[in-house]
């Protein structure tokens, strides 16, 4: 199965985004990763629903929304209206099973996300309710950080457990993905690669996206 790419717009120039989305679509990008931060769950504030609504109007890419907000269950309905994949953090203070079910009931694919401090075994019981699991390979909050190799063992453990439970689960990895770390993550079991800085800082964004996809 070909690996999927989900570029993160966190460090993009938002006034150039419309044009850059076309380049990403032409590069065969599979989804678009949107990082929503509330300044409470993570020490940074990014963007929310109005910005995602505008982006949605200008792209055919499925939207992969990564909520980094406290008690995300309060906002699931609104975000489901604009997302294709909706993920929230295991550590964010919502009832995990109920929130995953609510995402599916509102017509989205569900994604459970874990921070570097969380061990994969903790979320094994929730895997049947997930369409995707996101393993953070940096501390959530900022783009452009260095990949934490501890994420590789977590991807391996989750891939093995998904197979044991006979689940077809997407495994996404987010943070510090580049030409060097992408093949390691794929080898460990990742099927979706988020790449922010590596793509958006490139002179030729289309070439960069194609390059990661072909690794
Ligand atoms: C960090 C975000 C990431 C970020 C990744 O909290 O979840 O999606 O944009 O950026 P890079 O690829 O630059 O590490
Ligand atoms: Zn993210």
Coordinates of N, CA and C and ligand atoms in Angstrom, one line a residue:
X1 N 0.9 -1.2 0.0 CA 0.0 0.0 0.0 C 0.9 1.2 0.0
X2 N 0.6 2.2 -0.9 CA 1.4 3.4 -1.0 C 1.2 4.2 0.2
X3 N 2.3 4.9 0.7 CA 2.2 5.7 1.8 C 1.5 7.0 1.4
X4 N 0.7 7.5 2.4 CA -0.1 8.8 2.1 C 0.7 10.0 2.7
X5 N 0.5 11.1 2.1 CA 1.2 12.3 2.6 C 0.1 13.3 3.0
X6 N 0.3 13.9 4.2 CA -0.7 14.9 4.7 C 0.1 16.2 5.1
X7 N 0.4 17.1 4.1 CA 1.1 18.3 4.5 C 0.4 19.2 5.5
X8 N 1.2 19.6 6.5 CA 0.7 20.5 7.5 C 0.9 22.0 7.2
X9 N -0.1 22.8 7.2 CA 0.0 24.2 6.8 C 0.4 25.1 8.0
X10 N 0.7 24.5 9.1 CA 1.0 25.3 10.3 C 2.1 26.4 10.0
X11 N 3.1 26.1 9.3 CA 4.1 27.1 9.1 C 4.0 27.7 7.7
X12 N 2.9 27.6 7.0 CA 2.7 28.1 5.7 C 2.4 29.6 5.7
X13 N 2.7 30.3 4.6 CA 2.2 31.7 4.4 C 0.8 31.6 4.0
X14 N -0.1 32.0 4.9 CA -1.5 31.8 4.6 C -2.1 32.7 3.5
X15 N -1.4 33.7 3.2 CA -1.8 34.5 2.0 C -1.4 33.9 0.7
X16 N -0.5 33.0 0.8 CA -0.1 32.3 -0.5 C -0.7 30.9 -0.6
X17 N -1.6 30.6 0.4 CA -2.0 29.2 0.5 C -2.8 28.6 -0.7
X18 N -3.7 29.5 -1.2 CA -4.6 29.0 -2.3 C -3.7 28.5 -3.5
X19 N -2.7 29.2 -3.8 CA -1.8 28.8 -4.9 C -1.0 27.6 -4.5
X20 N -0.6 27.5 -3.3 CA 0.2 26.4 -2.8 C -0.6 25.1 -2.7
X21 N -1.9 25.2 -2.4 CA -2.7 24.1 -2.4 C -2.8 23.4 -3.7
X22 N -2.8 24.2 -4.8 CA -2.9 23.6 -6.1 C -1.6 22.8 -6.4
X23 N -0.5 23.4 -6.0 CA 0.8 22.6 -6.2 C 0.8 21.3 -5.4
X24 N 0.2 21.3 -4.2 CA 0.2 20.1 -3.4 C -0.8 19.1 -4.1
X25 N -1.9 19.6 -4.6 CA -2.8 18.7 -5.3 C -2.1 18.0 -6.5
X26 N -1.4 18.8 -7.3 CA -0.7 18.4 -8.5 C 0.4 17.4 -8.1
X27 N 0.9 17.4 -6.9 CA 2.0 16.5 -6.5 C 1.4 15.2 -6.0
X28 N 0.1 15.0 -6.0 CA -0.5 13.8 -5.6 C -0.6 13.6 -4.1
X29 N -0.6 14.7 -3.4 CA -0.8 14.7 -1.9 C -2.2 14.1 -1.6
X30 N -2.2 13.4 -0.5 CA -3.5 12.6 -0.2 C -4.5 13.3 0.7
X31 N -3.9 14.2 1.6 CA -4.8 14.9 2.5 C -4.1 16.2 2.9
X32 N -4.8 17.0 3.7 CA -4.2 18.3 4.1 C -4.4 18.3 5.7
X33 N -3.3 18.5 6.3 CA -3.2 18.4 7.8 C -3.4 19.8 8.4
X34 N -4.4 19.9 9.3 CA -4.7 21.2 9.8 C -4.6 21.2 11.4
X35 N -3.7 21.9 11.9 CA -3.4 21.9 13.4 C -4.2 23.0 14.1
X36 N -5.1 22.6 14.9 CA -5.9 23.6 15.7 C -5.4 23.6 17.1
X37 N -4.9 24.7 17.6 CA -4.3 24.9 18.9 C -5.0 26.0 19.7
X38 N -5.2 25.7 21.0 CA -6.0 26.6 21.8 C -5.2 27.4 22.8
X39 N -3.9 27.2 22.9 CA -3.1 28.0 23.9 C -3.3 27.4 25.3
X40 N -4.0 26.3 25.5 CA -4.2 25.7 26.8 C -3.7 24.3 26.8
X41 N -4.2 23.5 25.9 CA -3.6 22.1 25.8 C -2.2 22.1 25.3
X42 N -1.9 23.1 24.4 CA -0.5 23.3 24.0 C -0.2 24.8 24.1
X43 N 1.1 25.1 24.3 CA 1.5 26.5 24.5 C 1.6 27.3 23.2
X44 N 0.6 27.3 22.4 CA 0.6 28.0 21.1 C -0.9 28.1 20.7
X45 N -1.2 29.1 19.9 CA -2.5 29.3 19.3 C -2.4 29.4 17.8
X46 N -3.2 28.6 17.1 CA -3.0 28.6 15.6 C -4.3 29.2 15.0
X47 N -5.2 28.4 14.5 CA -6.4 28.8 13.8 C -7.5 27.9 14.2
X48 N -8.7 28.3 13.8 CA -9.9 27.5 14.1 C -10.9 27.4 12.9
X49 N -12.1 27.2 13.2 CA -13.1 26.9 12.2 C -13.2 27.9 11.0
X50 N -13.2 29.2 11.2 CA -13.4 30.1 10.1 C -12.3 29.9 9.0
X51 N -11.0 29.7 9.5 CA -9.9 29.5 8.6 C -10.1 28.1 7.9
X52 N -10.5 27.1 8.6 CA -10.7 25.8 7.9 C -11.8 25.9 6.9
X53 N -12.8 26.6 7.2 CA -13.9 26.7 6.2 C -13.4 27.4 5.0
X54 N -12.6 28.4 5.1 CA -12.0 29.0 3.9 C -11.1 28.1 3.1
X55 N -10.3 27.3 3.8 CA -9.4 26.4 3.1 C -10.2 25.4 2.4
X56 N -11.3 24.9 3.0 CA -12.1 23.8 2.4 C -12.7 24.3 1.0
X57 N -13.0 25.6 0.9 CA -13.6 26.1 -0.3 C -12.6 26.0 -1.5
X58 N -11.3 26.0 -1.1 CA -10.3 26.1 -2.2 C -9.4 24.8 -2.4
X59 N -9.9 23.7 -1.9 CA -9.1 22.5 -2.1 C -10.0 21.3 -2.2
X60 N -9.6 20.3 -3.0 CA -10.3 19.1 -3.1 C -9.7 18.0 -2.2
X61 N -8.6 18.4 -1.5 CA -7.9 17.4 -0.7 C -8.8 17.1 0.6
X62 N -8.9 15.9 1.0 CA -9.6 15.6 2.2 C -8.9 16.3 3.4
X63 N -9.7 16.8 4.3 CA -9.1 17.6 5.4 C -8.9 16.7 6.6
X64 N -7.7 16.7 7.1 CA -7.2 15.9 8.2 C -6.9 16.8 9.4
X65 N -7.9 17.0 10.3 CA -7.9 18.0 11.3 C -7.4 17.4 12.6
X66 N -6.3 18.0 13.1 CA -5.6 17.6 14.4 C -5.9 18.6 15.5
X67 N -6.9 18.2 16.3 CA -7.3 19.1 17.4 C -6.2 19.0 18.6
X68 N -5.6 20.1 18.9 CA -4.8 20.2 20.1 C -5.5 21.2 21.0
X69 N -6.6 20.8 21.5 CA -7.4 21.6 22.4 C -7.9 20.9 23.6
X70 N -8.1 21.6 24.7 CA -8.6 21.0 25.9 C -10.0 20.6 25.8
X71 N -10.4 19.5 26.4 CA -11.7 18.9 26.4 C -12.4 19.0 25.0
X72 N -11.8 18.3 24.0 CA -12.3 18.5 22.6 C -13.7 18.1 22.4
X73 N -14.3 17.3 23.3 CA -15.7 16.8 23.0 C -16.7 18.0 22.9
X74 N -16.3 19.2 23.4 CA -17.1 20.3 23.3 C -17.3 20.9 21.9
X75 N -16.4 20.5 21.0 CA -16.4 21.1 19.7 C -16.5 20.0 18.5
X76 N -16.7 18.8 18.9 CA -16.7 17.7 17.9 C -17.7 18.0 16.7
X77 N -18.9 18.4 17.1 CA -20.0 18.6 16.0 C -19.5 19.6 15.0
X78 N -19.1 20.8 15.5 CA -18.7 21.9 14.6 C -17.5 21.4 13.7
X79 N -16.5 20.8 14.3 CA -15.4 20.4 13.5 C -15.7 19.3 12.5
X80 N -16.7 18.4 12.8 CA -17.1 17.4 11.9 C -17.7 18.0 10.6
X81 N -18.3 19.1 10.8 CA -18.9 19.8 9.6 C -17.8 20.2 8.5
X82 N -16.6 20.4 9.0 CA -15.6 20.8 8.0 C -14.4 19.8 7.8
X83 N -14.5 18.7 8.5 CA -13.4 17.7 8.4 C -13.8 16.5 7.7
X84 N -12.7 15.8 7.2 CA -12.9 14.4 6.7 C -12.4 13.4 7.7
X85 N -11.2 13.7 8.2 CA -10.6 13.0 9.3 C -10.6 13.9 10.5
X86 N -11.0 13.5 11.7 CA -11.0 14.4 12.8 C -10.3 13.6 14.0
X87 N -9.2 14.2 14.5 CA -8.4 13.6 15.5 C -8.3 14.5 16.8
X88 N -8.2 13.9 17.9 CA -8.1 14.6 19.2 C -7.1 13.9 20.0
X89 N -6.6 14.5 21.1 CA -5.6 13.9 22.0 C -6.2 13.1 23.1
X90 N -5.6 11.9 23.2 CA -6.0 11.0 24.3 C -5.8 11.7 25.7
X91 N -4.9 12.6 25.8 CA -4.5 13.3 27.0 C -5.4 14.6 27.3
X92 N -6.3 14.9 26.4 CA -7.0 16.2 26.5 C -8.2 16.3 27.4
X93 N -8.5 15.3 28.1 CA -9.6 15.4 29.1 C -11.0 15.1 28.7
X94 N -11.2 14.5 27.5 CA -12.5 14.0 27.1 C -12.7 12.5 27.3
X95 N -13.9 12.1 27.4 CA -14.1 10.6 27.4 C -13.7 10.1 26.0
X96 N -12.7 9.2 26.0 CA -12.1 8.8 24.7 C -13.1 8.0 23.9
X97 N -13.7 7.0 24.4 CA -14.6 6.2 23.6 C -15.8 7.0 23.1
X98 N -16.4 7.8 24.0 CA -17.5 8.6 23.6 C -17.2 9.5 22.5
X99 N -16.0 10.2 22.6 CA -15.6 11.2 21.6 C -15.3 10.5 20.3
X100 N -14.7 9.3 20.3 CA -14.4 8.6 19.0 C -15.7 8.2 18.4
X101 N -16.7 7.8 19.2 CA -18.0 7.4 18.6 C -18.7 8.6 18.0
X102 N -18.6 9.7 18.7 CA -19.3 10.9 18.2 C -18.7 11.4 16.9
X103 N -17.4 11.2 16.7 CA -16.8 11.6 15.5 C -17.4 10.7 14.3
X104 N -17.4 9.4 14.5 CA -18.0 8.6 13.5 C -19.5 8.8 13.3
X105 N -20.2 9.0 14.3 CA -21.6 9.3 14.2 C -21.9 10.6 13.4
X106 N -21.0 11.5 13.4 CA -21.1 12.7 12.7 C -20.5 12.7 11.3
X107 N -20.2 11.5 10.8 CA -19.8 11.3 9.4 C -18.4 11.5 9.1
X108 N -17.5 11.5 10.2 CA -16.1 11.7 9.9 C -15.3 10.4 10.3
X109 N -14.1 10.3 9.8 CA -13.2 9.2 10.2 C -12.6 9.7 11.5
X110 N -12.5 8.8 12.4 CA -12.0 9.1 13.8 C -10.5 8.8 13.9
X111 N -9.8 9.7 14.6 CA -8.4 9.6 14.8 C -8.0 9.9 16.3
X112 N -7.3 9.0 17.0 CA -6.9 9.2 18.3 C -5.4 9.5 18.3
X113 N -5.0 10.6 19.0 CA -3.6 11.0 18.9 C -2.9 10.9 20.3
X114 N -1.7 10.5 20.2 CA -0.9 10.4 21.5 C 0.3 11.3 21.5
X115 N 0.6 11.9 22.6 CA 1.7 12.7 22.8 C 3.0 11.8 23.1
X116 N 4.2 12.4 23.0 CA 5.4 11.6 23.3 C 5.4 10.9 24.7
X117 N 4.6 11.5 25.7 CA 4.6 10.9 27.0 C 3.7 9.7 27.2
X118 N 2.9 9.4 26.2 CA 1.9 8.3 26.3 C 2.4 7.1 25.6
X119 N 2.2 6.0 26.3 CA 2.6 4.7 25.8 C 1.5 4.1 24.9
X120 N 1.8 3.4 23.9 CA 0.8 2.9 22.9 C -0.2 1.9 23.6
X121 N 0.3 1.1 24.5 CA -0.5 0.1 25.2 C -1.8 0.8 25.8
X122 N -1.6 2.0 26.3 CA -2.8 2.7 26.9 C -4.0 2.8 26.0
X123 N -3.7 2.9 24.7 CA -4.8 3.1 23.8 C -5.3 1.9 23.1
X124 N -4.6 0.7 23.3 CA -5.0 -0.5 22.7 C -6.6 -0.8 22.8
X125 N -7.2 -0.6 23.9 CA -8.6 -0.9 24.0 C -9.5 0.0 23.1
X126 N -9.0 1.1 22.7 CA -9.8 2.0 21.8 C -9.6 1.8 20.3
X127 N -8.7 1.0 20.0 CA -8.4 0.8 18.5 C -9.6 0.5 17.6
X128 N -10.5 -0.4 18.1 CA -11.6 -0.7 17.3 C -12.5 0.5 16.9
X129 N -12.4 1.6 17.7 CA -13.2 2.8 17.5 C -12.5 3.8 16.6
X130 N -11.2 3.5 16.2 CA -10.4 4.4 15.5 C -10.3 4.0 14.0
X131 N -10.3 5.0 13.1 CA -10.0 4.8 11.7 C -8.5 5.1 11.5
X132 N -8.0 5.9 12.4 CA -6.5 6.3 12.3 C -6.0 6.5 13.8
X133 N -4.7 6.3 14.0 CA -4.1 6.7 15.2 C -2.9 7.6 14.8
X134 N -2.8 8.7 15.5 CA -1.7 9.6 15.2 C -0.6 9.6 16.3
X135 N 0.6 9.2 16.0 CA 1.7 9.2 16.9 C 2.5 10.5 16.8
X136 N 2.5 11.3 17.8 CA 3.3 12.5 17.7 C 4.8 12.2 17.9
X137 N 5.6 12.7 16.9 CA 7.1 12.4 17.0 C 7.8 13.7 17.4
X138 N 7.0 14.7 17.9 CA 7.6 15.9 18.6 C 6.6 16.2 19.7
X139 N 6.9 17.1 20.6 CA 5.9 17.7 21.5 C 5.0 18.5 20.7
X140 N 3.7 18.3 20.8 CA 2.7 19.1 20.0 C 2.8 20.6 20.4
X141 N 2.7 21.4 19.4 CA 2.6 22.9 19.6 C 3.3 23.7 18.6
X142 N 4.4 23.1 18.0 CA 5.2 23.9 17.0 C 5.7 23.1 15.9
X143 N 5.8 23.7 14.7 CA 6.4 23.1 13.6 C 7.9 23.2 13.6
X144 N 8.6 22.5 12.8 CA 10.1 22.6 12.6 C 10.9 22.0 13.8
X145 N 10.3 21.1 14.6 CA 11.1 20.5 15.6 C 11.8 19.2 15.1
X146 N 12.7 18.6 15.9 CA 13.4 17.4 15.5 C 12.6 16.2 15.9
X147 N 12.6 15.2 15.0 CA 12.0 13.9 15.1 C 12.5 13.2 16.3
X148 N 11.5 12.7 17.2 CA 11.9 11.9 18.3 C 11.9 10.4 18.0
X149 N 13.0 9.7 18.0 CA 13.1 8.3 17.5 C 12.2 7.3 18.3
X150 N 11.9 7.7 19.5 CA 11.0 6.9 20.4 C 9.7 6.6 19.7
X151 N 9.3 7.5 18.8 CA 8.0 7.3 18.0 C 8.0 6.0 17.2
X152 N 9.2 5.5 16.8 CA 9.3 4.4 15.9 C 8.8 3.1 16.6
X153 N 9.2 2.9 17.9 CA 8.8 1.7 18.6 C 7.3 1.8 18.9
X154 N 6.7 3.0 19.0 CA 5.3 3.1 19.2 C 4.5 2.7 18.0
X155 N 5.0 3.1 16.8 CA 4.4 2.8 15.6 C 4.4 1.3 15.4
X156 N 5.6 0.7 15.7 CA 5.7 -0.8 15.6 C 4.7 -1.5 16.5
X157 N 4.6 -1.0 17.7 CA 3.6 -1.7 18.7 C 2.2 -1.5 18.2
X158 N 1.9 -0.3 17.7 CA 0.5 -0.1 17.3 C 0.2 -0.9 16.0
X159 N 1.1 -1.0 15.1 CA 0.9 -1.8 13.9 C 0.7 -3.3 14.2
X160 N 1.5 -3.8 15.2 CA 1.4 -5.2 15.6 C 0.0 -5.4 16.3
X161 N -0.4 -4.5 17.1 CA -1.7 -4.7 17.8 C -2.9 -4.6 16.9
X162 N -2.8 -3.7 15.9 CA -3.9 -3.5 14.9 C -4.0 -4.9 14.1
X163 N -2.9 -5.5 13.8 CA -2.9 -6.7 13.1 C -3.5 -7.8 14.0
X164 N -3.1 -7.8 15.2 CA -3.6 -8.8 16.2 C -5.1 -8.7 16.3
X165 N -5.6 -7.5 16.3 CA -7.1 -7.3 16.4 C -7.8 -7.3 15.0
X166 N -7.0 -7.6 14.0 CA -7.5 -7.6 12.6 C -8.2 -6.3 12.2
X167 N -7.6 -5.2 12.5 CA -8.1 -3.9 12.2 C -7.4 -3.3 11.0
X168 N -8.1 -2.7 10.1 CA -7.3 -1.9 9.0 C -7.3 -0.5 9.5
X169 N -6.2 -0.1 10.1 CA -6.1 1.2 10.7 C -5.0 2.0 10.0
X170 N -5.3 3.2 9.8 CA -4.2 4.1 9.3 C -3.4 4.5 10.5
X171 N -2.1 4.5 10.3 CA -1.1 5.0 11.3 C -0.4 6.2 10.8
X172 N -0.7 7.3 11.5 CA -0.1 8.6 11.1 C 1.0 9.0 12.0
X173 N 2.0 9.7 11.5 CA 3.1 10.2 12.3 C 3.3 11.6 12.0
X174 N 3.5 12.4 13.0 CA 3.5 13.9 12.9 C 4.6 14.5 13.7
X175 N 5.5 15.2 13.0 CA 6.6 16.0 13.6 C 8.0 15.6 13.1
X176 N 8.7 16.5 12.5 CA 10.1 16.2 12.1 C 10.2 15.3 11.0
X177 N 9.2 15.2 10.1 CA 9.3 14.2 9.0 C 10.1 14.9 7.8
X178 N 11.1 14.2 7.4 CA 11.9 14.7 6.2 C 12.4 13.5 5.4
X179 N 13.3 13.7 4.5 CA 13.8 12.6 3.6 C 14.5 11.5 4.5
X180 N 15.0 11.9 5.6 CA 15.8 11.0 6.4 C 14.8 10.2 7.3
X181 N 13.9 10.9 7.9 CA 13.0 10.2 8.9 C 11.8 9.5 8.3
X182 N 11.3 9.9 7.1 CA 10.2 9.3 6.5 C 10.3 7.8 6.3
X183 N 11.5 7.4 5.7 CA 11.6 5.9 5.5 C 11.6 5.1 6.8
X184 N 12.2 5.7 7.8 CA 12.2 5.0 9.1 C 10.8 4.8 9.7
X185 N 10.0 5.9 9.5 CA 8.6 5.8 10.0 C 7.8 4.8 9.2
X186 N 8.0 4.8 7.9 CA 7.2 3.9 7.1 C 7.6 2.4 7.4
X187 N 8.9 2.2 7.6 CA 9.4 0.9 8.0 C 8.8 0.4 9.3
X188 N 8.6 1.4 10.2 CA 8.0 1.0 11.5 C 6.5 0.8 11.5
X189 N 5.9 1.1 10.3 CA 4.4 0.8 10.2 C 3.6 2.0 9.9
X190 N 4.1 3.2 9.8 CA 3.3 4.4 9.4 C 2.8 4.3 8.0
X191 N 1.5 4.7 7.9 CA 0.9 4.7 6.5 C 0.5 6.1 6.1
X192 N 0.6 7.1 7.0 CA 0.3 8.5 6.6 C 1.4 9.4 7.3
X193 N 2.1 10.2 6.4 CA 3.1 11.0 6.9 C 2.7 12.5 6.9
X194 N 2.8 13.1 8.1 CA 2.5 14.6 8.1 C 3.8 15.3 7.9
X195 N 3.9 16.3 7.0 CA 5.1 17.0 6.9 C 4.8 18.5 6.7
X196 N 5.3 19.3 7.6 CA 5.0 20.7 7.6 C 6.2 21.5 7.0
X197 N 7.1 21.8 7.9 CA 8.2 22.6 7.5 C 9.0 22.1 6.3
X198 N 9.2 20.8 6.3 CA 10.0 20.2 5.2 C 9.4 20.5 3.8
X199 N 8.0 20.5 3.7 CA 7.4 20.8 2.5 C 7.3 22.3 2.3
X200 N 6.8 23.0 3.3 CA 6.4 24.5 3.1 C 7.7 25.4 3.1
X201 N 8.8 24.8 3.5 CA 10.1 25.7 3.4 C 10.8 25.4 2.1
X202 N 10.3 24.4 1.3 CA 11.0 24.1 0.1 C 10.8 25.1 -1.0
X203 N 11.8 25.3 -1.8 CA 11.7 26.2 -2.9 C 10.7 25.7 -3.9
X204 N 10.8 24.4 -4.2 CA 9.9 23.7 -5.1 C 9.0 22.7 -4.3
X205 N 7.9 23.2 -3.8 CA 7.0 22.5 -2.9 C 6.5 21.2 -3.5
X206 N 6.1 21.3 -4.8 CA 5.6 20.1 -5.6 C 6.6 19.0 -5.6
X207 N 7.9 19.4 -5.9 CA 8.9 18.4 -6.0 C 9.2 17.8 -4.7
X208 N 9.2 18.5 -3.6 CA 9.4 18.1 -2.3 C 8.3 17.0 -1.8
X209 N 7.1 17.4 -2.1 CA 6.0 16.5 -1.8 C 6.1 15.2 -2.6
X210 N 6.4 15.3 -3.8 CA 6.6 14.1 -4.7 C 7.7 13.2 -4.2
X211 N 8.8 13.9 -3.7 CA 10.0 13.2 -3.2 C 9.6 12.3 -2.0
X212 N 8.9 12.9 -1.0 CA 8.6 12.2 0.2 C 7.6 11.0 -0.2
X213 N 6.7 11.2 -1.1 CA 5.8 10.2 -1.5 C 6.5 9.0 -2.1
X214 N 7.6 9.3 -2.8 CA 8.3 8.2 -3.5 C 9.3 7.5 -2.7
X215 N 9.5 7.9 -1.5 CA 10.6 7.3 -0.6 C 10.3 5.9 -0.2
Ligands
LIG1 C1 2.9 20.1 15.8 C2 1.9 19.8 14.7 C3 2.5 19.4 13.4 C4 3.5 20.3 12.7 C5 4.5 19.4 12.1 O1 2.2 20.3 17.0 O2 1.0 18.8 15.1 O3 1.5 19.0 12.5 O4 2.9 21.2 11.8 O5 5.5 20.2 11.6 P1 6.9 19.7 11.1 O6 6.7 18.7 10.0 O7 7.6 21.0 10.7 O8 7.6 19.0 12.3
LIG2 ZN1 -0.4 18.0 13.6

